[in-house]
mmCIF file of C-alpha atoms in Angstrom:
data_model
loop_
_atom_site.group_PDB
_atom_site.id
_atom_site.type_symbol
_atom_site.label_atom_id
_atom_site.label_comp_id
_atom_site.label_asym_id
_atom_site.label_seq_id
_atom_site.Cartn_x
_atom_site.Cartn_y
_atom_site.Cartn_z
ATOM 1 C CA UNK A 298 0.000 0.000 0.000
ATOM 2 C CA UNK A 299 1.031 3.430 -0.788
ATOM 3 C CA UNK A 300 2.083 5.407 2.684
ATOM 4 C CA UNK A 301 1.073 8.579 3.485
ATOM 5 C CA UNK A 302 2.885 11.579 3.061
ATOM 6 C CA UNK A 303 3.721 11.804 6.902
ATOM 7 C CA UNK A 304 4.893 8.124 7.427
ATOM 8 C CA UNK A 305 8.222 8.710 5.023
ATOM 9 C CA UNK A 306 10.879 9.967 7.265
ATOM 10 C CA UNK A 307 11.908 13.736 5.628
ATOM 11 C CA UNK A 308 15.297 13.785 3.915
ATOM 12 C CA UNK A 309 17.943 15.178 6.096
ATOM 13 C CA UNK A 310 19.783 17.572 4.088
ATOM 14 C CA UNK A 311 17.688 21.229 2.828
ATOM 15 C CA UNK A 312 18.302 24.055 0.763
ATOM 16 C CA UNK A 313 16.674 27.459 2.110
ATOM 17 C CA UNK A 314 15.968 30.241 0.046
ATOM 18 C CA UNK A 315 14.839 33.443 1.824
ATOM 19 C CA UNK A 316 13.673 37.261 0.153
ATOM 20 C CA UNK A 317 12.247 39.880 2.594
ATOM 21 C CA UNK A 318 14.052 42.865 3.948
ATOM 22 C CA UNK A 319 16.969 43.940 6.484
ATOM 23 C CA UNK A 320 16.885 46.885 9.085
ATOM 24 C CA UNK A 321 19.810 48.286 9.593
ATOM 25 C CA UNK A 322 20.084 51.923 11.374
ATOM 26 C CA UNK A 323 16.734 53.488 10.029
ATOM 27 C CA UNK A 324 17.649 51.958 6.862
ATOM 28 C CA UNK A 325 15.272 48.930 5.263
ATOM 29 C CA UNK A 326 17.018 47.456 2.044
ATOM 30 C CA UNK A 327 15.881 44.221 0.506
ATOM 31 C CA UNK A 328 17.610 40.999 0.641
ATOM 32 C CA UNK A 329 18.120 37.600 -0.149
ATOM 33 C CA UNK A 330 19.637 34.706 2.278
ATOM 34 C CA UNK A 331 20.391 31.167 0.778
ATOM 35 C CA UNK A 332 20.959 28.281 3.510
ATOM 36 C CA UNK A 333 22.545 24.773 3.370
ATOM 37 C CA UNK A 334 21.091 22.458 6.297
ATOM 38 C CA UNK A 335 21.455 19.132 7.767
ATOM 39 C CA UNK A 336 19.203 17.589 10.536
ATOM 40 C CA UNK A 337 20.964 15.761 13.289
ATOM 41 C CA UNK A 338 17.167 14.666 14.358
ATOM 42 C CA UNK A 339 13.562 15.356 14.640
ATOM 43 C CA UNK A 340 15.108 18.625 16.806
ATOM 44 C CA UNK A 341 18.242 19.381 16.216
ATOM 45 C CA UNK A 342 20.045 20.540 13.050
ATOM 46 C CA UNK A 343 22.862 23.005 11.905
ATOM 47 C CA UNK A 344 22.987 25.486 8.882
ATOM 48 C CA UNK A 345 25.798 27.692 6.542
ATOM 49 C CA UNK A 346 24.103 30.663 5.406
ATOM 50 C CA UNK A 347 24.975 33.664 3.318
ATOM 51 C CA UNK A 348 23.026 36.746 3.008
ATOM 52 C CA UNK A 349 23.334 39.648 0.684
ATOM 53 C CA UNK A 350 21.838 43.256 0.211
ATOM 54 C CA UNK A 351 19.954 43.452 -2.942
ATOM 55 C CA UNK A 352 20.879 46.657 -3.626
ATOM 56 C CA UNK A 353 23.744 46.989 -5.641
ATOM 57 C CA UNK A 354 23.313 50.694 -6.331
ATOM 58 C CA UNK A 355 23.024 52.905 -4.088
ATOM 59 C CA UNK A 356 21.068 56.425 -4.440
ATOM 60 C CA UNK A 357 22.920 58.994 -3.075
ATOM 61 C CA UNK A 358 25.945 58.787 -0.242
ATOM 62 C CA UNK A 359 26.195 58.065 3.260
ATOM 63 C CA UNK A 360 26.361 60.570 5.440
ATOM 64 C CA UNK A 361 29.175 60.746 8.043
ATOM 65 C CA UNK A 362 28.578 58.189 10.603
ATOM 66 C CA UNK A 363 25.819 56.472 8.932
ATOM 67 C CA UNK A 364 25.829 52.759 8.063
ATOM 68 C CA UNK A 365 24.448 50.335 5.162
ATOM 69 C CA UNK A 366 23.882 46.507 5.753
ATOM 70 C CA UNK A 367 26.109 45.036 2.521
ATOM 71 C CA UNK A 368 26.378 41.045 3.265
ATOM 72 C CA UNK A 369 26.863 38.296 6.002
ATOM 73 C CA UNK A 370 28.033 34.716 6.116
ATOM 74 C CA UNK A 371 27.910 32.236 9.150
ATOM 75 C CA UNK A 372 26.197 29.618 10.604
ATOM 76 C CA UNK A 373 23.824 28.251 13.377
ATOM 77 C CA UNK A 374 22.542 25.871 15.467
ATOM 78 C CA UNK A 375 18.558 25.210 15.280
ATOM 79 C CA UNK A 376 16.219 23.503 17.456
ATOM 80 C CA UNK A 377 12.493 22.296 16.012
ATOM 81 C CA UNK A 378 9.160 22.689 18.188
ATOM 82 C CA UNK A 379 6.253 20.648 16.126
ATOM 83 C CA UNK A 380 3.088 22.622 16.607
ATOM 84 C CA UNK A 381 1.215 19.615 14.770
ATOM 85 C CA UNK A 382 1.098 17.558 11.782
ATOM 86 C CA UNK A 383 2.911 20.246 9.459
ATOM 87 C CA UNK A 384 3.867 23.505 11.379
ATOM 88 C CA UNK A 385 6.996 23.881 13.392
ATOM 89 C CA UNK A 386 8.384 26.564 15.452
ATOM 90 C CA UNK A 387 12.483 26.889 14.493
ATOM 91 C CA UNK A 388 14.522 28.705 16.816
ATOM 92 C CA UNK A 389 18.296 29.689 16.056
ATOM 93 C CA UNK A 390 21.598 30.809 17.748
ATOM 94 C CA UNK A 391 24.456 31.265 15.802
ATOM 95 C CA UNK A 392 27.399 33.550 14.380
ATOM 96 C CA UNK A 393 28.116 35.533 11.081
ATOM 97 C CA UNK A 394 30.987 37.713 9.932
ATOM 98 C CA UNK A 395 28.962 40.388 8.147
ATOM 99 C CA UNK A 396 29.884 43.792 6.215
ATOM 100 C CA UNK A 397 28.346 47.274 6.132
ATOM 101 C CA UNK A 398 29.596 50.359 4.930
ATOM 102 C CA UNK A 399 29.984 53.793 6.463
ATOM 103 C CA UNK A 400 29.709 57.508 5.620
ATOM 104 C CA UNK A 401 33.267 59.214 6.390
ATOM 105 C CA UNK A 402 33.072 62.417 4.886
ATOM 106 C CA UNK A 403 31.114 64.987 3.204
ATOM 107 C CA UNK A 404 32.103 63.903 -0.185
ATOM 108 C CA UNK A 405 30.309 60.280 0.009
ATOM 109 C CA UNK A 406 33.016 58.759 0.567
ATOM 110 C CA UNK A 407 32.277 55.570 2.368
ATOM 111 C CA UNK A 408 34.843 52.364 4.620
ATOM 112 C CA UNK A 409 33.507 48.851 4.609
ATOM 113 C CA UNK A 410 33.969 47.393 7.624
ATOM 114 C CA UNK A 411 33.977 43.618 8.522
ATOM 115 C CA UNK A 412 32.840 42.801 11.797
ATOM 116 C CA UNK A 413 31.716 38.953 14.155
ATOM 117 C CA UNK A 414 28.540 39.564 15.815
ATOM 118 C CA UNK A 415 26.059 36.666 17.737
ATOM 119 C CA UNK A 416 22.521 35.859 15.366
ATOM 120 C CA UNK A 417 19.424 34.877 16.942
ATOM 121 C CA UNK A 418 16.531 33.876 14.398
ATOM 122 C CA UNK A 419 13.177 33.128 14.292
ATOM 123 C CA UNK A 420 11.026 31.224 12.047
ATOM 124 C CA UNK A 421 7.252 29.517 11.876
ATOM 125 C CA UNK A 422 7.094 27.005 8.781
ATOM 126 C CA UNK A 423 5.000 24.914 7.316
ATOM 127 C CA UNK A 424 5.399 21.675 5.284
ATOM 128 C CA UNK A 425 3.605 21.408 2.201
ATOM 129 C CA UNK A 426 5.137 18.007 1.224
ATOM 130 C CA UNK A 427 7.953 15.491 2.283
ATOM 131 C CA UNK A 428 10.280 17.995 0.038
ATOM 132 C CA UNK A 429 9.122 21.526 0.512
ATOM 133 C CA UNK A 430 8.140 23.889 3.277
ATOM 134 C CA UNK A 431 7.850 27.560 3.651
ATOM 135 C CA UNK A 432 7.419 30.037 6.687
ATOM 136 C CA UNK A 433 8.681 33.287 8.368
ATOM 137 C CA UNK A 434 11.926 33.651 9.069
ATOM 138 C CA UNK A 435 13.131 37.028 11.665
ATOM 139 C CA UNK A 436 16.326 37.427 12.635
ATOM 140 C CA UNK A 437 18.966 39.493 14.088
ATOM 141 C CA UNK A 438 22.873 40.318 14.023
ATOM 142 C CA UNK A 439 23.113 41.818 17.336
ATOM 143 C CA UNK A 440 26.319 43.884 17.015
ATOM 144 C CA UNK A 441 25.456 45.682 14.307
ATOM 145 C CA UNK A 442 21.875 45.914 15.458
ATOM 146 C CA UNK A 443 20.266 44.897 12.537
ATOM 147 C CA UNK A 444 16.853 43.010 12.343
ATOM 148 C CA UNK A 445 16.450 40.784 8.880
ATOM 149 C CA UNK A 446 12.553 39.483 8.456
ATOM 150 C CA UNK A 447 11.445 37.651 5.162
ATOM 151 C CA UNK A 448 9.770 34.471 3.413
ATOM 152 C CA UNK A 449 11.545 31.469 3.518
ATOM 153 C CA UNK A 450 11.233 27.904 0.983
ATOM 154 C CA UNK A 451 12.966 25.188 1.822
ATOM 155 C CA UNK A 452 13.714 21.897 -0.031
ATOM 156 C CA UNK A 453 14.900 18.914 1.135
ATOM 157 C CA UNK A 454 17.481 15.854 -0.931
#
Protein backbone atom coordinates (compact mmCIF):
# COMPACT_ATOMS: atom_id res chain seq x y z
CA UNK A 1 0.00 0.00 0.00
CA UNK A 2 1.03 3.43 -0.79
CA UNK A 3 2.08 5.41 2.68
CA UNK A 4 1.07 8.58 3.49
CA UNK A 5 2.89 11.58 3.06
CA UNK A 6 3.72 11.80 6.90
CA UNK A 7 4.89 8.12 7.43
CA UNK A 8 8.22 8.71 5.02
CA UNK A 9 10.88 9.97 7.27
CA UNK A 10 11.91 13.74 5.63
CA UNK A 11 15.30 13.78 3.91
CA UNK A 12 17.94 15.18 6.10
CA UNK A 13 19.78 17.57 4.09
CA UNK A 14 17.69 21.23 2.83
CA UNK A 15 18.30 24.06 0.76
CA UNK A 16 16.67 27.46 2.11
CA UNK A 17 15.97 30.24 0.05
CA UNK A 18 14.84 33.44 1.82
CA UNK A 19 13.67 37.26 0.15
CA UNK A 20 12.25 39.88 2.59
CA UNK A 21 14.05 42.87 3.95
CA UNK A 22 16.97 43.94 6.48
CA UNK A 23 16.89 46.88 9.09
CA UNK A 24 19.81 48.29 9.59
CA UNK A 25 20.08 51.92 11.37
CA UNK A 26 16.73 53.49 10.03
CA UNK A 27 17.65 51.96 6.86
CA UNK A 28 15.27 48.93 5.26
CA UNK A 29 17.02 47.46 2.04
CA UNK A 30 15.88 44.22 0.51
CA UNK A 31 17.61 41.00 0.64
CA UNK A 32 18.12 37.60 -0.15
CA UNK A 33 19.64 34.71 2.28
CA UNK A 34 20.39 31.17 0.78
CA UNK A 35 20.96 28.28 3.51
CA UNK A 36 22.54 24.77 3.37
CA UNK A 37 21.09 22.46 6.30
CA UNK A 38 21.45 19.13 7.77
CA UNK A 39 19.20 17.59 10.54
CA UNK A 40 20.96 15.76 13.29
CA UNK A 41 17.17 14.67 14.36
CA UNK A 42 13.56 15.36 14.64
CA UNK A 43 15.11 18.63 16.81
CA UNK A 44 18.24 19.38 16.22
CA UNK A 45 20.04 20.54 13.05
CA UNK A 46 22.86 23.00 11.90
CA UNK A 47 22.99 25.49 8.88
CA UNK A 48 25.80 27.69 6.54
CA UNK A 49 24.10 30.66 5.41
CA UNK A 50 24.98 33.66 3.32
CA UNK A 51 23.03 36.75 3.01
CA UNK A 52 23.33 39.65 0.68
CA UNK A 53 21.84 43.26 0.21
CA UNK A 54 19.95 43.45 -2.94
CA UNK A 55 20.88 46.66 -3.63
CA UNK A 56 23.74 46.99 -5.64
CA UNK A 57 23.31 50.69 -6.33
CA UNK A 58 23.02 52.90 -4.09
CA UNK A 59 21.07 56.43 -4.44
CA UNK A 60 22.92 58.99 -3.07
CA UNK A 61 25.95 58.79 -0.24
CA UNK A 62 26.20 58.06 3.26
CA UNK A 63 26.36 60.57 5.44
CA UNK A 64 29.18 60.75 8.04
CA UNK A 65 28.58 58.19 10.60
CA UNK A 66 25.82 56.47 8.93
CA UNK A 67 25.83 52.76 8.06
CA UNK A 68 24.45 50.33 5.16
CA UNK A 69 23.88 46.51 5.75
CA UNK A 70 26.11 45.04 2.52
CA UNK A 71 26.38 41.05 3.26
CA UNK A 72 26.86 38.30 6.00
CA UNK A 73 28.03 34.72 6.12
CA UNK A 74 27.91 32.24 9.15
CA UNK A 75 26.20 29.62 10.60
CA UNK A 76 23.82 28.25 13.38
CA UNK A 77 22.54 25.87 15.47
CA UNK A 78 18.56 25.21 15.28
CA UNK A 79 16.22 23.50 17.46
CA UNK A 80 12.49 22.30 16.01
CA UNK A 81 9.16 22.69 18.19
CA UNK A 82 6.25 20.65 16.13
CA UNK A 83 3.09 22.62 16.61
CA UNK A 84 1.21 19.62 14.77
CA UNK A 85 1.10 17.56 11.78
CA UNK A 86 2.91 20.25 9.46
CA UNK A 87 3.87 23.50 11.38
CA UNK A 88 7.00 23.88 13.39
CA UNK A 89 8.38 26.56 15.45
CA UNK A 90 12.48 26.89 14.49
CA UNK A 91 14.52 28.71 16.82
CA UNK A 92 18.30 29.69 16.06
CA UNK A 93 21.60 30.81 17.75
CA UNK A 94 24.46 31.26 15.80
CA UNK A 95 27.40 33.55 14.38
CA UNK A 96 28.12 35.53 11.08
CA UNK A 97 30.99 37.71 9.93
CA UNK A 98 28.96 40.39 8.15
CA UNK A 99 29.88 43.79 6.21
CA UNK A 100 28.35 47.27 6.13
CA UNK A 101 29.60 50.36 4.93
CA UNK A 102 29.98 53.79 6.46
CA UNK A 103 29.71 57.51 5.62
CA UNK A 104 33.27 59.21 6.39
CA UNK A 105 33.07 62.42 4.89
CA UNK A 106 31.11 64.99 3.20
CA UNK A 107 32.10 63.90 -0.18
CA UNK A 108 30.31 60.28 0.01
CA UNK A 109 33.02 58.76 0.57
CA UNK A 110 32.28 55.57 2.37
CA UNK A 111 34.84 52.36 4.62
CA UNK A 112 33.51 48.85 4.61
CA UNK A 113 33.97 47.39 7.62
CA UNK A 114 33.98 43.62 8.52
CA UNK A 115 32.84 42.80 11.80
CA UNK A 116 31.72 38.95 14.15
CA UNK A 117 28.54 39.56 15.82
CA UNK A 118 26.06 36.67 17.74
CA UNK A 119 22.52 35.86 15.37
CA UNK A 120 19.42 34.88 16.94
CA UNK A 121 16.53 33.88 14.40
CA UNK A 122 13.18 33.13 14.29
CA UNK A 123 11.03 31.22 12.05
CA UNK A 124 7.25 29.52 11.88
CA UNK A 125 7.09 27.00 8.78
CA UNK A 126 5.00 24.91 7.32
CA UNK A 127 5.40 21.67 5.28
CA UNK A 128 3.60 21.41 2.20
CA UNK A 129 5.14 18.01 1.22
CA UNK A 130 7.95 15.49 2.28
CA UNK A 131 10.28 18.00 0.04
CA UNK A 132 9.12 21.53 0.51
CA UNK A 133 8.14 23.89 3.28
CA UNK A 134 7.85 27.56 3.65
CA UNK A 135 7.42 30.04 6.69
CA UNK A 136 8.68 33.29 8.37
CA UNK A 137 11.93 33.65 9.07
CA UNK A 138 13.13 37.03 11.66
CA UNK A 139 16.33 37.43 12.63
CA UNK A 140 18.97 39.49 14.09
CA UNK A 141 22.87 40.32 14.02
CA UNK A 142 23.11 41.82 17.34
CA UNK A 143 26.32 43.88 17.01
CA UNK A 144 25.46 45.68 14.31
CA UNK A 145 21.87 45.91 15.46
CA UNK A 146 20.27 44.90 12.54
CA UNK A 147 16.85 43.01 12.34
CA UNK A 148 16.45 40.78 8.88
CA UNK A 149 12.55 39.48 8.46
CA UNK A 150 11.44 37.65 5.16
CA UNK A 151 9.77 34.47 3.41
CA UNK A 152 11.55 31.47 3.52
CA UNK A 153 11.23 27.90 0.98
CA UNK A 154 12.97 25.19 1.82
CA UNK A 155 13.71 21.90 -0.03
CA UNK A 156 14.90 18.91 1.13
CA UNK A 157 17.48 15.85 -0.93
Amino acid sequence: QAQSDGAVPPAPWRFGLQLGTVQDRNNTEPTAQVSLGYDIDRTWSVEALANLSLLFIRYGGLQEGDREFDSAVGARVLAALPLGDRWRLVGGVGIVQFEDETGVGPLADTVKNTHTSPMLSLAAMYRLGRRWSLGLETSSFTRSHTFNAGLRAEFRF
